[in-house]
Amino acid sequence: QVQLVESGGGLVQAGGSLRLSCAASGSISRFNVMGWYRQAPGKQREYVALITSGGSTNFADSVKGRFTISRDSAKNTLYLQMNSLKPEDTAVYSCSATNFQIYWGQGTQVTVSS
């Protein structure tokens, strides 16, 4: 059974930075794609970023140039570095991992104050 556990969320002022982590149970090498999504109150979940097993990355336009995604196979952990945070980045951030099916973490709250 795959478990994904996010951490690193919190309260930060606009313009600040946070780094989210997503620790997986077992090797992340088995996942073709890992990603981050977010859901703000009253809104649908939206895509943030992804990274493939080959290291290719992709970002939503809303975070491009501000967020970076990386994965550390030795630590079985996915990261999301978030810089220049804006109040509109406030949401619950969840990580996902995909091989033949998609797995989700429980999420971590990020709150950006103006």
mmCIF file of C-alpha atoms in Angstrom:
data_model
loop_
_atom_site.group_PDB
_atom_site.id
_atom_site.type_symbol
_atom_site.label_atom_id
_atom_site.label_comp_id
_atom_site.label_asym_id
_atom_site.label_seq_id
_atom_site.Cartn_x
_atom_site.Cartn_y
_atom_site.Cartn_z
ATOM 1 C CA GLN A 1 0.000 0.000 0.000
ATOM 2 C CA VAL A 2 1.316 3.413 -0.970
ATOM 3 C CA GLN A 3 1.345 6.170 1.598
ATOM 4 C CA LEU A 4 2.172 9.781 0.834
ATOM 5 C CA VAL A 5 2.673 12.198 3.709
ATOM 6 C CA GLU A 6 3.012 15.925 3.096
ATOM 7 C CA SER A 7 4.681 18.391 5.419
ATOM 8 C CA GLY A 8 6.090 21.893 5.371
ATOM 9 C CA GLY A 9 2.926 23.922 5.143
ATOM 10 C CA GLY A 10 2.234 26.903 7.343
ATOM 11 C CA LEU A 11 1.534 30.602 7.525
ATOM 12 C CA VAL A 12 3.782 32.971 5.590
ATOM 13 C CA GLN A 13 3.609 36.589 4.520
ATOM 14 C CA ALA A 14 3.227 37.538 0.892
ATOM 15 C CA GLY A 15 6.584 37.445 -0.840
ATOM 16 C CA GLY A 16 7.865 34.719 1.436
ATOM 17 C CA SER A 17 8.868 31.149 0.724
ATOM 18 C CA LEU A 18 7.963 27.659 1.838
ATOM 19 C CA ARG A 19 9.207 24.216 0.894
ATOM 20 C CA LEU A 20 6.715 21.376 0.930
ATOM 21 C CA SER A 21 7.784 17.770 1.242
ATOM 22 C CA CYS A 22 5.955 14.593 0.327
ATOM 23 C CA ALA A 23 7.421 11.452 1.843
ATOM 24 C CA ALA A 24 6.475 8.190 0.187
ATOM 25 C CA SER A 25 6.379 4.734 1.706
ATOM 26 C CA GLY A 26 8.865 2.800 -0.370
ATOM 27 C CA SER A 27 10.743 3.712 -3.503
ATOM 28 C CA ILE A 28 9.477 6.619 -5.595
ATOM 29 C CA SER A 29 11.280 5.171 -8.595
ATOM 30 C CA ARG A 30 8.194 3.051 -9.274
ATOM 31 C CA PHE A 31 6.144 6.146 -10.059
ATOM 32 C CA ASN A 32 6.077 7.482 -13.611
ATOM 33 C CA VAL A 33 4.854 10.882 -12.512
ATOM 34 C CA MET A 34 4.655 12.712 -9.220
ATOM 35 C CA GLY A 35 2.906 15.995 -8.765
ATOM 36 C CA TRP A 36 1.392 18.678 -6.602
ATOM 37 C CA TYR A 37 -2.172 19.919 -6.609
ATOM 38 C CA ARG A 38 -3.973 22.464 -4.466
ATOM 39 C CA GLN A 39 -7.476 23.255 -3.392
ATOM 40 C CA ALA A 40 -8.558 26.599 -2.069
ATOM 41 C CA PRO A 41 -11.728 26.993 0.022
ATOM 42 C CA GLY A 42 -14.794 26.850 -2.169
ATOM 43 C CA LYS A 43 -12.816 25.982 -5.268
ATOM 44 C CA GLN A 44 -12.028 22.838 -7.178
ATOM 45 C CA ARG A 45 -8.671 21.138 -6.889
ATOM 46 C CA GLU A 46 -6.208 22.520 -9.406
ATOM 47 C CA TYR A 47 -2.972 21.293 -10.848
ATOM 48 C CA VAL A 48 0.244 22.959 -9.680
ATOM 49 C CA ALA A 49 3.264 21.031 -10.974
ATOM 50 C CA LEU A 50 4.560 17.634 -11.967
ATOM 51 C CA ILE A 51 7.831 15.815 -12.439
ATOM 52 C CA THR A 52 8.395 12.640 -14.411
ATOM 53 C CA SER A 53 10.670 9.761 -13.580
ATOM 54 C CA GLY A 54 13.023 11.152 -16.212
ATOM 55 C CA GLY A 55 13.187 14.500 -14.489
ATOM 56 C CA SER A 56 11.017 16.522 -16.839
ATOM 57 C CA THR A 57 8.929 19.159 -15.109
ATOM 58 C CA ASN A 58 5.798 21.121 -15.872
ATOM 59 C CA PHE A 59 4.066 23.947 -14.054
ATOM 60 C CA ALA A 60 0.725 25.651 -14.065
ATOM 61 C CA ASP A 61 0.933 29.129 -15.545
ATOM 62 C CA SER A 62 -0.074 30.632 -12.207
ATOM 63 C CA VAL A 63 3.080 29.362 -10.489
ATOM 64 C CA LYS A 64 5.570 29.290 -13.347
ATOM 65 C CA GLY A 65 8.780 31.088 -12.438
ATOM 66 C CA ARG A 66 7.950 31.049 -8.729
ATOM 67 C CA PHE A 67 7.676 27.344 -7.852
ATOM 68 C CA THR A 68 10.075 24.501 -8.514
ATOM 69 C CA ILE A 69 9.496 20.779 -8.153
ATOM 70 C CA SER A 70 12.087 18.136 -7.433
ATOM 71 C CA ARG A 71 12.384 14.566 -6.234
ATOM 72 C CA ASP A 72 15.031 12.825 -4.156
ATOM 73 C CA SER A 73 15.039 9.107 -4.846
ATOM 74 C CA ALA A 74 17.465 8.404 -2.007
ATOM 75 C CA LYS A 75 14.995 9.915 0.456
ATOM 76 C CA ASN A 76 11.847 8.791 -1.385
ATOM 77 C CA THR A 77 10.624 12.353 -1.168
ATOM 78 C CA LEU A 78 9.009 14.863 -3.513
ATOM 79 C CA TYR A 79 9.489 18.588 -2.929
ATOM 80 C CA LEU A 80 7.787 21.798 -3.939
ATOM 81 C CA GLN A 81 9.813 24.960 -3.409
ATOM 82 C CA MET A 82 7.478 27.937 -3.379
ATOM 83 C CA ASN A 83 8.931 31.437 -3.666
ATOM 84 C CA SER A 84 7.348 34.868 -4.020
ATOM 85 C CA LEU A 85 4.169 33.555 -2.472
ATOM 86 C CA LYS A 86 0.921 35.424 -3.027
ATOM 87 C CA PRO A 87 -2.327 35.405 -1.034
ATOM 88 C CA GLU A 88 -3.964 33.579 -3.938
ATOM 89 C CA ASP A 89 -1.573 30.667 -3.325
ATOM 90 C CA THR A 90 -3.460 29.932 -0.098
ATOM 91 C CA ALA A 91 -4.783 26.373 -0.311
ATOM 92 C CA VAL A 92 -4.396 22.819 0.877
ATOM 93 C CA TYR A 93 -1.540 21.326 -1.128
ATOM 94 C CA SER A 94 -1.563 17.608 -1.871
ATOM 95 C CA CYS A 95 0.977 15.426 -3.570
ATOM 96 C CA SER A 96 0.184 12.643 -6.002
ATOM 97 C CA ALA A 97 2.058 9.672 -7.381
ATOM 98 C CA THR A 98 1.121 7.708 -10.460
ATOM 99 C CA ASN A 99 2.075 4.351 -11.886
ATOM 100 C CA PHE A 100 -0.899 2.211 -12.924
ATOM 101 C CA GLN A 101 -3.112 4.218 -10.613
ATOM 102 C CA ILE A 102 -2.943 7.498 -8.808
ATOM 103 C CA TYR A 103 -2.231 7.872 -5.123
ATOM 104 C CA TRP A 104 -2.851 10.943 -2.983
ATOM 105 C CA GLY A 105 -1.524 12.367 0.233
ATOM 106 C CA GLN A 106 -3.751 13.955 2.844
ATOM 107 C CA GLY A 107 -2.588 17.486 2.167
ATOM 108 C CA THR A 108 -0.883 20.311 4.018
ATOM 109 C CA GLN A 109 -2.277 23.797 4.544
ATOM 110 C CA VAL A 110 -0.484 26.790 3.106
ATOM 111 C CA THR A 111 -1.729 30.226 4.117
ATOM 112 C CA VAL A 112 -0.263 33.384 2.636
ATOM 113 C CA SER A 113 -1.152 36.630 4.385
ATOM 114 C CA SER A 114 -1.199 39.964 2.612
#
